[in-house]
Coordinates of C-alpha atoms in Angstrom, one line a residue:
M1 CA -15.4 -13.1 50.2
I2 CA -12.5 -13.3 47.7
R3 CA -12.9 -17.1 47.6
Y4 CA -16.5 -16.8 46.5
L5 CA -15.6 -14.3 43.8
L6 CA -12.9 -16.6 42.5
L7 CA -15.4 -19.4 42.6
L8 CA -17.8 -17.3 40.4
K9 CA -14.9 -16.5 38.0
R10 CA -14.1 -20.2 37.8
L11 CA -17.7 -21.1 37.1
L12 CA -17.9 -18.6 34.2
K13 CA -15.1 -20.6 32.6
K14 CA -17.1 -23.9 32.8
K15 CA -18.7 -24.8 29.5
S16 CA -21.5 -26.7 31.3
Y17 CA -22.4 -23.7 33.4
I18 CA -22.5 -21.3 30.4
V19 CA -24.7 -23.8 28.4
M20 CA -27.0 -24.0 31.4
L21 CA -27.3 -20.2 31.6
L22 CA -28.0 -19.9 27.9
V23 CA -31.1 -22.1 28.3
V24 CA -33.2 -19.2 29.7
P25 CA -32.8 -16.5 27.1
L26 CA -33.2 -19.1 24.3
M27 CA -36.3 -20.6 25.8
V28 CA -38.0 -17.2 26.6
L29 CA -37.2 -15.9 23.1
M30 CA -38.6 -19.1 21.5
L31 CA -41.8 -19.0 23.5
N32 CA -42.3 -15.3 22.8
A33 CA -41.7 -15.9 19.1
M34 CA -44.2 -18.8 19.1
S35 CA -46.8 -16.9 21.0
S36 CA -46.7 -13.9 18.6
A37 CA -46.7 -16.1 15.5
D38 CA -49.8 -16.8 13.5
A39 CA -49.9 -20.5 14.4
G40 CA -52.4 -21.4 17.0
L41 CA -53.2 -24.2 19.4
M42 CA -54.8 -26.2 16.6
T43 CA -55.1 -25.9 12.8
I44 CA -58.7 -26.7 11.9
G45 CA -60.1 -27.2 8.4
V46 CA -63.6 -25.8 7.9
Y47 CA -66.0 -26.8 5.0
I48 CA -69.1 -24.6 4.7
P49 CA -70.9 -25.4 1.5
G50 CA -74.0 -23.3 2.2
S51 CA -74.7 -19.6 1.5
D52 CA -77.6 -19.2 3.9
E53 CA -77.5 -16.7 6.7
A54 CA -76.2 -19.1 9.4
S55 CA -73.4 -20.4 7.2
V56 CA -72.3 -16.8 6.3
Y57 CA -72.4 -15.8 10.0
L58 CA -70.4 -18.8 11.1
Q59 CA -67.6 -18.4 8.5
Q60 CA -67.4 -14.6 9.2
D61 CA -67.2 -15.3 13.0
L62 CA -64.4 -17.8 12.6
E63 CA -62.5 -15.5 10.2
D64 CA -62.8 -12.4 12.4
N65 CA -62.3 -14.2 15.8
P66 CA -59.9 -17.2 15.4
G67 CA -58.7 -16.9 19.0
S68 CA -55.9 -19.5 19.7
F69 CA -56.9 -21.5 16.6
T70 CA -55.9 -21.3 12.9
F71 CA -58.9 -21.9 10.6
I72 CA -58.4 -22.9 7.0
F73 CA -61.5 -22.9 4.8
Y74 CA -62.1 -25.5 2.0
D75 CA -64.3 -25.6 -1.0
D76 CA -64.1 -29.4 -1.2
E77 CA -64.9 -31.7 1.8
Q78 CA -62.7 -34.5 0.5
D79 CA -59.7 -32.2 0.3
M80 CA -60.2 -31.3 3.9
I81 CA -60.5 -34.9 5.0
A82 CA -57.3 -35.8 3.0
D83 CA -55.4 -33.0 4.9
V84 CA -56.7 -34.4 8.2
V85 CA -55.4 -37.8 7.3
S86 CA -52.0 -36.5 6.2
Q87 CA -51.8 -34.5 9.5
K88 CA -51.7 -31.1 7.8
L89 CA -54.8 -30.3 9.9
T90 CA -55.5 -31.2 13.5
E91 CA -59.1 -31.8 12.7
G92 CA -61.8 -30.8 10.2
W93 CA -65.3 -29.3 10.6
S94 CA -67.9 -30.1 7.9
V95 CA -71.0 -27.9 8.2
P96 CA -74.4 -29.1 6.6
E97 CA -75.4 -27.2 3.5
D98 CA -78.8 -26.2 4.9
F99 CA -77.3 -24.7 8.1
D100 CA -80.3 -22.5 8.6
G101 CA -82.5 -25.6 8.8
V102 CA -80.2 -27.2 11.3
I103 CA -80.4 -24.1 13.6
R104 CA -84.2 -24.2 13.3
E105 CA -84.3 -27.9 14.3
M106 CA -82.1 -27.3 17.3
A107 CA -84.2 -24.4 18.4
E108 CA -87.4 -26.3 18.1
S109 CA -86.4 -29.8 19.5
G110 CA -82.9 -29.5 20.7
D111 CA -81.8 -32.1 18.2
T112 CA -81.0 -32.4 14.5
A113 CA -80.6 -35.1 11.9
S114 CA -77.8 -33.2 10.2
P115 CA -75.1 -32.4 12.8
I116 CA -71.8 -30.7 12.1
Q117 CA -69.2 -33.4 11.4
M118 CA -65.9 -33.2 13.3
I119 CA -63.3 -35.3 11.5
I120 CA -60.3 -36.3 13.7
R121 CA -57.5 -38.9 13.5
E122 CA -57.5 -39.8 17.2
E123 CA -59.1 -38.7 20.5
G124 CA -57.3 -36.1 22.5
L125 CA -57.9 -33.3 25.0
T126 CA -57.5 -30.6 22.3
H127 CA -60.4 -32.1 20.4
F128 CA -62.7 -31.7 23.4
L129 CA -61.6 -28.1 23.6
A130 CA -62.3 -27.6 19.9
R131 CA -65.8 -29.0 20.4
E132 CA -66.5 -26.5 23.1
V133 CA -65.2 -23.7 20.9
L134 CA -67.5 -24.8 18.0
S135 CA -70.4 -25.0 20.4
S136 CA -69.7 -21.4 21.6
R137 CA -69.7 -20.2 18.0
V138 CA -73.0 -22.0 17.0
Y139 CA -74.9 -21.4 20.3
P140 CA -75.6 -17.6 19.6
L141 CA -77.4 -18.7 16.4
I142 CA -79.5 -21.2 18.2
A143 CA -80.3 -18.7 21.0
R144 CA -81.3 -16.1 18.4
Q145 CA -83.7 -18.6 16.8
I146 CA -85.2 -19.6 20.1
A147 CA -85.8 -16.0 21.0
S148 CA -87.4 -15.3 17.6
D149 CA -89.6 -18.4 17.9
Y150 CA -90.7 -17.5 21.4
I151 CA -91.6 -13.9 20.5
T152 CA -93.4 -15.1 17.4
E153 CA -95.4 -17.6 19.3
N154 CA -96.4 -15.3 22.1
L155 CA -96.8 -12.0 20.2
Y156 CA -98.1 -13.2 16.9
Q157 CA -99.6 -16.6 17.8
G158 CA -96.9 -18.3 15.7
D159 CA -98.0 -16.6 12.5
A160 CA -95.6 -13.6 12.0
T161 CA -95.1 -12.1 8.6
S162 CA -91.6 -11.9 7.1
E163 CA -91.5 -8.2 7.9
Q164 CA -92.5 -8.9 11.5
S165 CA -89.9 -11.7 11.8
S166 CA -87.2 -9.3 10.4
I167 CA -88.1 -6.7 13.0
I168 CA -87.9 -9.3 15.8
L169 CA -84.4 -10.4 14.6
S170 CA -83.2 -6.8 14.1
I171 CA -84.3 -5.9 17.7
Y172 CA -82.6 -9.0 19.0
D173 CA -79.3 -8.2 17.2
S174 CA -79.4 -4.6 18.5
Y175 CA -78.8 -5.9 22.0
E176 CA -75.3 -7.1 21.2
I177 CA -73.1 -7.3 24.3
N178 CA -69.9 -5.3 24.0
G179 CA -66.8 -6.0 26.2
N180 CA -65.8 -9.0 28.2
L181 CA -68.3 -10.6 30.5
F182 CA -65.6 -12.5 32.4
E183 CA -62.3 -11.2 33.8
M184 CA -59.8 -13.5 35.5
G185 CA -58.1 -12.3 38.7
Y186 CA -55.9 -13.7 41.4
V187 CA -56.9 -14.0 45.1
D188 CA -54.6 -11.1 45.9
G189 CA -56.8 -8.8 43.7
N190 CA -54.4 -8.6 40.8
S191 CA -55.8 -9.2 37.3
V192 CA -54.3 -11.8 34.9
S193 CA -51.9 -10.2 32.4
D194 CA -52.2 -10.8 28.6
A195 CA -49.1 -12.9 28.7
E196 CA -50.4 -15.1 31.5
D197 CA -53.6 -15.5 29.4
N198 CA -51.5 -16.8 26.5
Y199 CA -51.5 -20.6 26.4
L200 CA -47.9 -20.7 25.3
L201 CA -46.5 -18.3 28.0
M202 CA -48.7 -19.7 30.8
P203 CA -46.1 -22.4 31.9
L204 CA -43.1 -20.0 31.6
R205 CA -42.8 -19.4 35.3
G206 CA -43.1 -23.1 36.1
I207 CA -40.5 -24.1 33.5
L208 CA -38.1 -21.5 34.9
A209 CA -38.7 -22.7 38.4
L210 CA -37.8 -26.3 37.3
W211 CA -34.7 -25.0 35.6
L212 CA -33.6 -23.3 38.8
M213 CA -34.1 -26.6 40.6
L214 CA -31.9 -28.3 38.0
C215 CA -29.3 -25.6 38.6
A216 CA -29.3 -26.4 42.3
I217 CA -28.8 -30.1 41.7
A218 CA -26.0 -29.2 39.2
A219 CA -24.4 -27.2 42.1
S220 CA -24.4 -30.4 44.1
M221 CA -22.5 -32.1 41.3
Y222 CA -20.0 -29.2 41.2
Y223 CA -19.6 -29.5 44.9
L224 CA -19.0 -33.2 44.9
E225 CA -16.4 -32.7 42.1
D226 CA -14.6 -30.0 44.0
E227 CA -14.7 -32.1 47.2
K228 CA -13.2 -35.0 45.2
N229 CA -10.5 -32.7 43.9
G230 CA -9.6 -31.6 47.4
L231 CA -10.9 -28.0 47.2
F232 CA -12.3 -28.0 50.7
I233 CA -9.1 -29.3 52.3
W234 CA -7.8 -25.8 51.6
W235 CA -11.1 -24.1 52.3
N236 CA -11.8 -25.2 55.8
S237 CA -14.3 -23.3 57.9
R238 CA -15.6 -23.4 61.4
F239 CA -19.1 -22.9 59.9
G240 CA -19.2 -25.5 57.2
L241 CA -23.0 -25.2 56.6
I242 CA -22.6 -21.4 55.9
R243 CA -19.7 -22.1 53.6
D244 CA -21.7 -24.7 51.7
L245 CA -24.8 -22.4 51.6
M246 CA -22.7 -19.5 50.1
Y247 CA -21.1 -22.0 47.6
Y248 CA -24.5 -22.8 46.3
L249 CA -25.7 -19.2 46.3
V250 CA -22.8 -18.2 44.1
I251 CA -23.9 -20.8 41.6
I252 CA -27.6 -19.9 41.8
I253 CA -27.4 -16.1 41.9
I254 CA -26.8 -15.5 38.1
P255 CA -29.6 -18.0 37.1
S256 CA -31.9 -16.3 39.5
I257 CA -31.3 -12.9 38.0
M258 CA -31.8 -14.4 34.5
V259 CA -35.2 -15.9 35.7
L260 CA -36.4 -12.4 36.8
I261 CA -35.3 -11.0 33.4
G262 CA -37.0 -13.9 31.7
L263 CA -40.3 -13.3 33.6
A264 CA -40.2 -9.6 32.7
Y265 CA -39.4 -10.2 29.1
G266 CA -42.1 -12.9 28.9
G267 CA -44.7 -10.5 30.4
V268 CA -45.5 -12.5 33.5
Y269 CA -43.6 -10.3 36.0
T270 CA -45.8 -9.0 38.8
N271 CA -44.0 -6.6 41.1
T272 CA -40.4 -6.5 42.4
V273 CA -41.2 -7.1 46.1
R274 CA -43.4 -10.1 45.4
E275 CA -41.1 -11.6 42.8
V276 CA -37.8 -11.1 44.7
T277 CA -39.3 -12.4 48.0
G278 CA -40.8 -15.5 46.4
L279 CA -37.7 -16.3 44.4
L280 CA -35.3 -15.7 47.3
L281 CA -37.3 -18.1 49.5
Y282 CA -37.5 -20.6 46.6
D283 CA -33.7 -20.4 46.0
L284 CA -32.9 -21.0 49.7
V285 CA -35.3 -24.0 49.8
I286 CA -33.9 -25.7 46.7
I287 CA -30.4 -25.1 47.8
V288 CA -31.1 -26.7 51.2
L289 CA -33.0 -29.5 49.5
A290 CA -30.1 -30.1 47.0
N291 CA -27.7 -30.2 50.0
I292 CA -29.9 -32.8 51.7
I293 CA -29.9 -34.9 48.6
R294 CA -26.2 -34.6 48.2
E295 CA -25.7 -35.7 51.9
I296 CA -27.9 -38.7 51.3
V297 CA -26.7 -40.0 47.9
G298 CA -23.1 -38.7 48.0
S299 CA -22.1 -39.4 44.4
I300 CA -22.4 -37.6 41.0
K301 CA -23.7 -40.8 39.3
A302 CA -26.5 -41.2 41.9
L303 CA -27.5 -37.5 41.5
G304 CA -27.6 -38.0 37.7
I305 CA -30.0 -40.8 38.1
L306 CA -32.2 -39.0 40.7
T307 CA -32.3 -35.6 38.8
P308 CA -34.8 -36.5 36.0
I309 CA -37.0 -38.3 38.5
L310 CA -37.1 -35.2 40.8
I311 CA -37.7 -32.8 37.9
L312 CA -40.4 -35.0 36.3
A313 CA -42.2 -35.4 39.7
S314 CA -42.0 -31.6 40.3
A315 CA -43.4 -31.0 36.8
I316 CA -46.3 -33.4 37.5
F317 CA -47.2 -32.3 41.0
S318 CA -46.7 -28.6 40.5
P319 CA -49.1 -26.4 38.4
V320 CA -46.5 -26.0 35.6
F321 CA -48.8 -27.4 32.9
I322 CA -51.8 -28.8 34.8
D323 CA -52.9 -28.6 38.5
L324 CA -53.8 -31.9 40.1
K325 CA -56.0 -30.6 42.9
E326 CA -56.8 -34.1 44.0
A327 CA -53.2 -34.5 45.1
R328 CA -53.0 -31.2 47.0
L329 CA -51.5 -32.7 50.2
L330 CA -48.7 -34.4 48.2
Q331 CA -48.1 -31.3 46.1
K332 CA -47.1 -29.3 49.1
F333 CA -44.0 -31.4 49.5
F334 CA -42.7 -30.0 46.3
P335 CA -41.0 -26.5 46.6
T336 CA -41.9 -25.6 43.0
F337 CA -45.6 -26.0 43.8
N338 CA -45.3 -23.6 46.8
Y339 CA -43.2 -21.1 44.8
L340 CA -45.7 -20.9 41.9
Y341 CA -48.6 -20.3 44.3
C342 CA -46.8 -17.8 46.6
I343 CA -46.6 -15.2 43.9
H344 CA -50.3 -14.4 44.3
D345 CA -51.1 -16.0 47.7
L346 CA -49.5 -14.8 50.9
Y347 CA -50.3 -18.2 52.6
Y348 CA -47.8 -20.0 50.4
I349 CA -45.1 -17.4 51.3
K350 CA -45.6 -18.5 54.9
Y351 CA -45.7 -22.2 53.9
L352 CA -42.5 -21.8 51.9
S353 CA -40.8 -20.2 54.9
D354 CA -41.9 -23.1 57.1
Y355 CA -40.7 -25.5 54.4
L356 CA -37.3 -23.8 54.5
I357 CA -37.1 -24.1 58.3
V358 CA -37.9 -27.8 58.3
T359 CA -35.5 -28.6 55.5
L360 CA -32.8 -26.5 57.2
I361 CA -33.2 -28.6 60.4
I362 CA -33.0 -31.8 58.4
W363 CA -29.8 -30.6 56.7
I364 CA -28.2 -29.6 60.0
F365 CA -29.1 -33.0 61.4
L366 CA -27.7 -34.9 58.5
S367 CA -24.5 -32.8 58.6
F368 CA -24.1 -33.5 62.3
I369 CA -24.6 -37.2 61.8
K370 CA -22.1 -37.2 58.9
G371 CA -19.6 -35.3 61.0
R372 CA -19.9 -37.8 63.9
T373 CA -19.4 -40.8 61.6
K374 CA -16.1 -39.4 60.0

């Protein structure tokens, strides 16, 4: 036990280990600062020249409910286009002057000769998202007009007075829906927290999981360095695998605690039993996996080459940023994928346990082969 405490003391004197530990608090602080800042997912310029009812409604709605976007309103369309070109804006929206007429055309025929112009520099996923957001803001106006036209046609044979039309619209507006129609929840019955619903904090758990994997691979590099320096000549053990496992655990334990603190500070912490169980299993899996890789490659240089490939593959095939459901069978080979899903799904706790058993058998086999060949 004293040897492991001395190992921890020696680690805390390593500059590379300290720098690696500082990554988590800096990253969590940065993400929290960015998520609470005024800047949104996109900065969109909006040009609304009209003063009709639909134009006023749209501008008021964008001002009052910006969501994850930042809207900047312009009095001159050319100024807005110039800012899109100079990359001050992600894109620009130019609304027709007679927006009431556009809404009436859409309600009557589902088409218009004067659409809202979306000015962009290049195609991208965020522009498709912005188009959906714009549609969601304009659709209530079209739905309102369709309802008014339908009632006018069936109640007043298409010849309602202005007073009657005003009554129809006021009754329609009085049925405003309050509250959220949709609420996201996990399969275990827990609801999604505000932080998990924040687009900047969503990948926090996945990024921390990848960082832990990086720490496990770094532990393999420290191990190979100590092996080269003859540490294990004086630290012989009848149970070499247990010694190696404890060596890695000493290195991983502080990063793991920092991950739990980072999840809590980032607002994505669920409950202690679920978090500790999932993280402990994940730690053991990546430790065993790091040992398997070390046994196979056997050099710090080879580990350095392999590390970015492994981290990049884990980021792609795990739901850190996106979830490739088409590659589900392949995804299950990556421990990060199983860890991210096990927090809210008991099935993946069992799968991660099976993953640990299989990789442990492979490690024991490789160690036995290596011992026989010496």
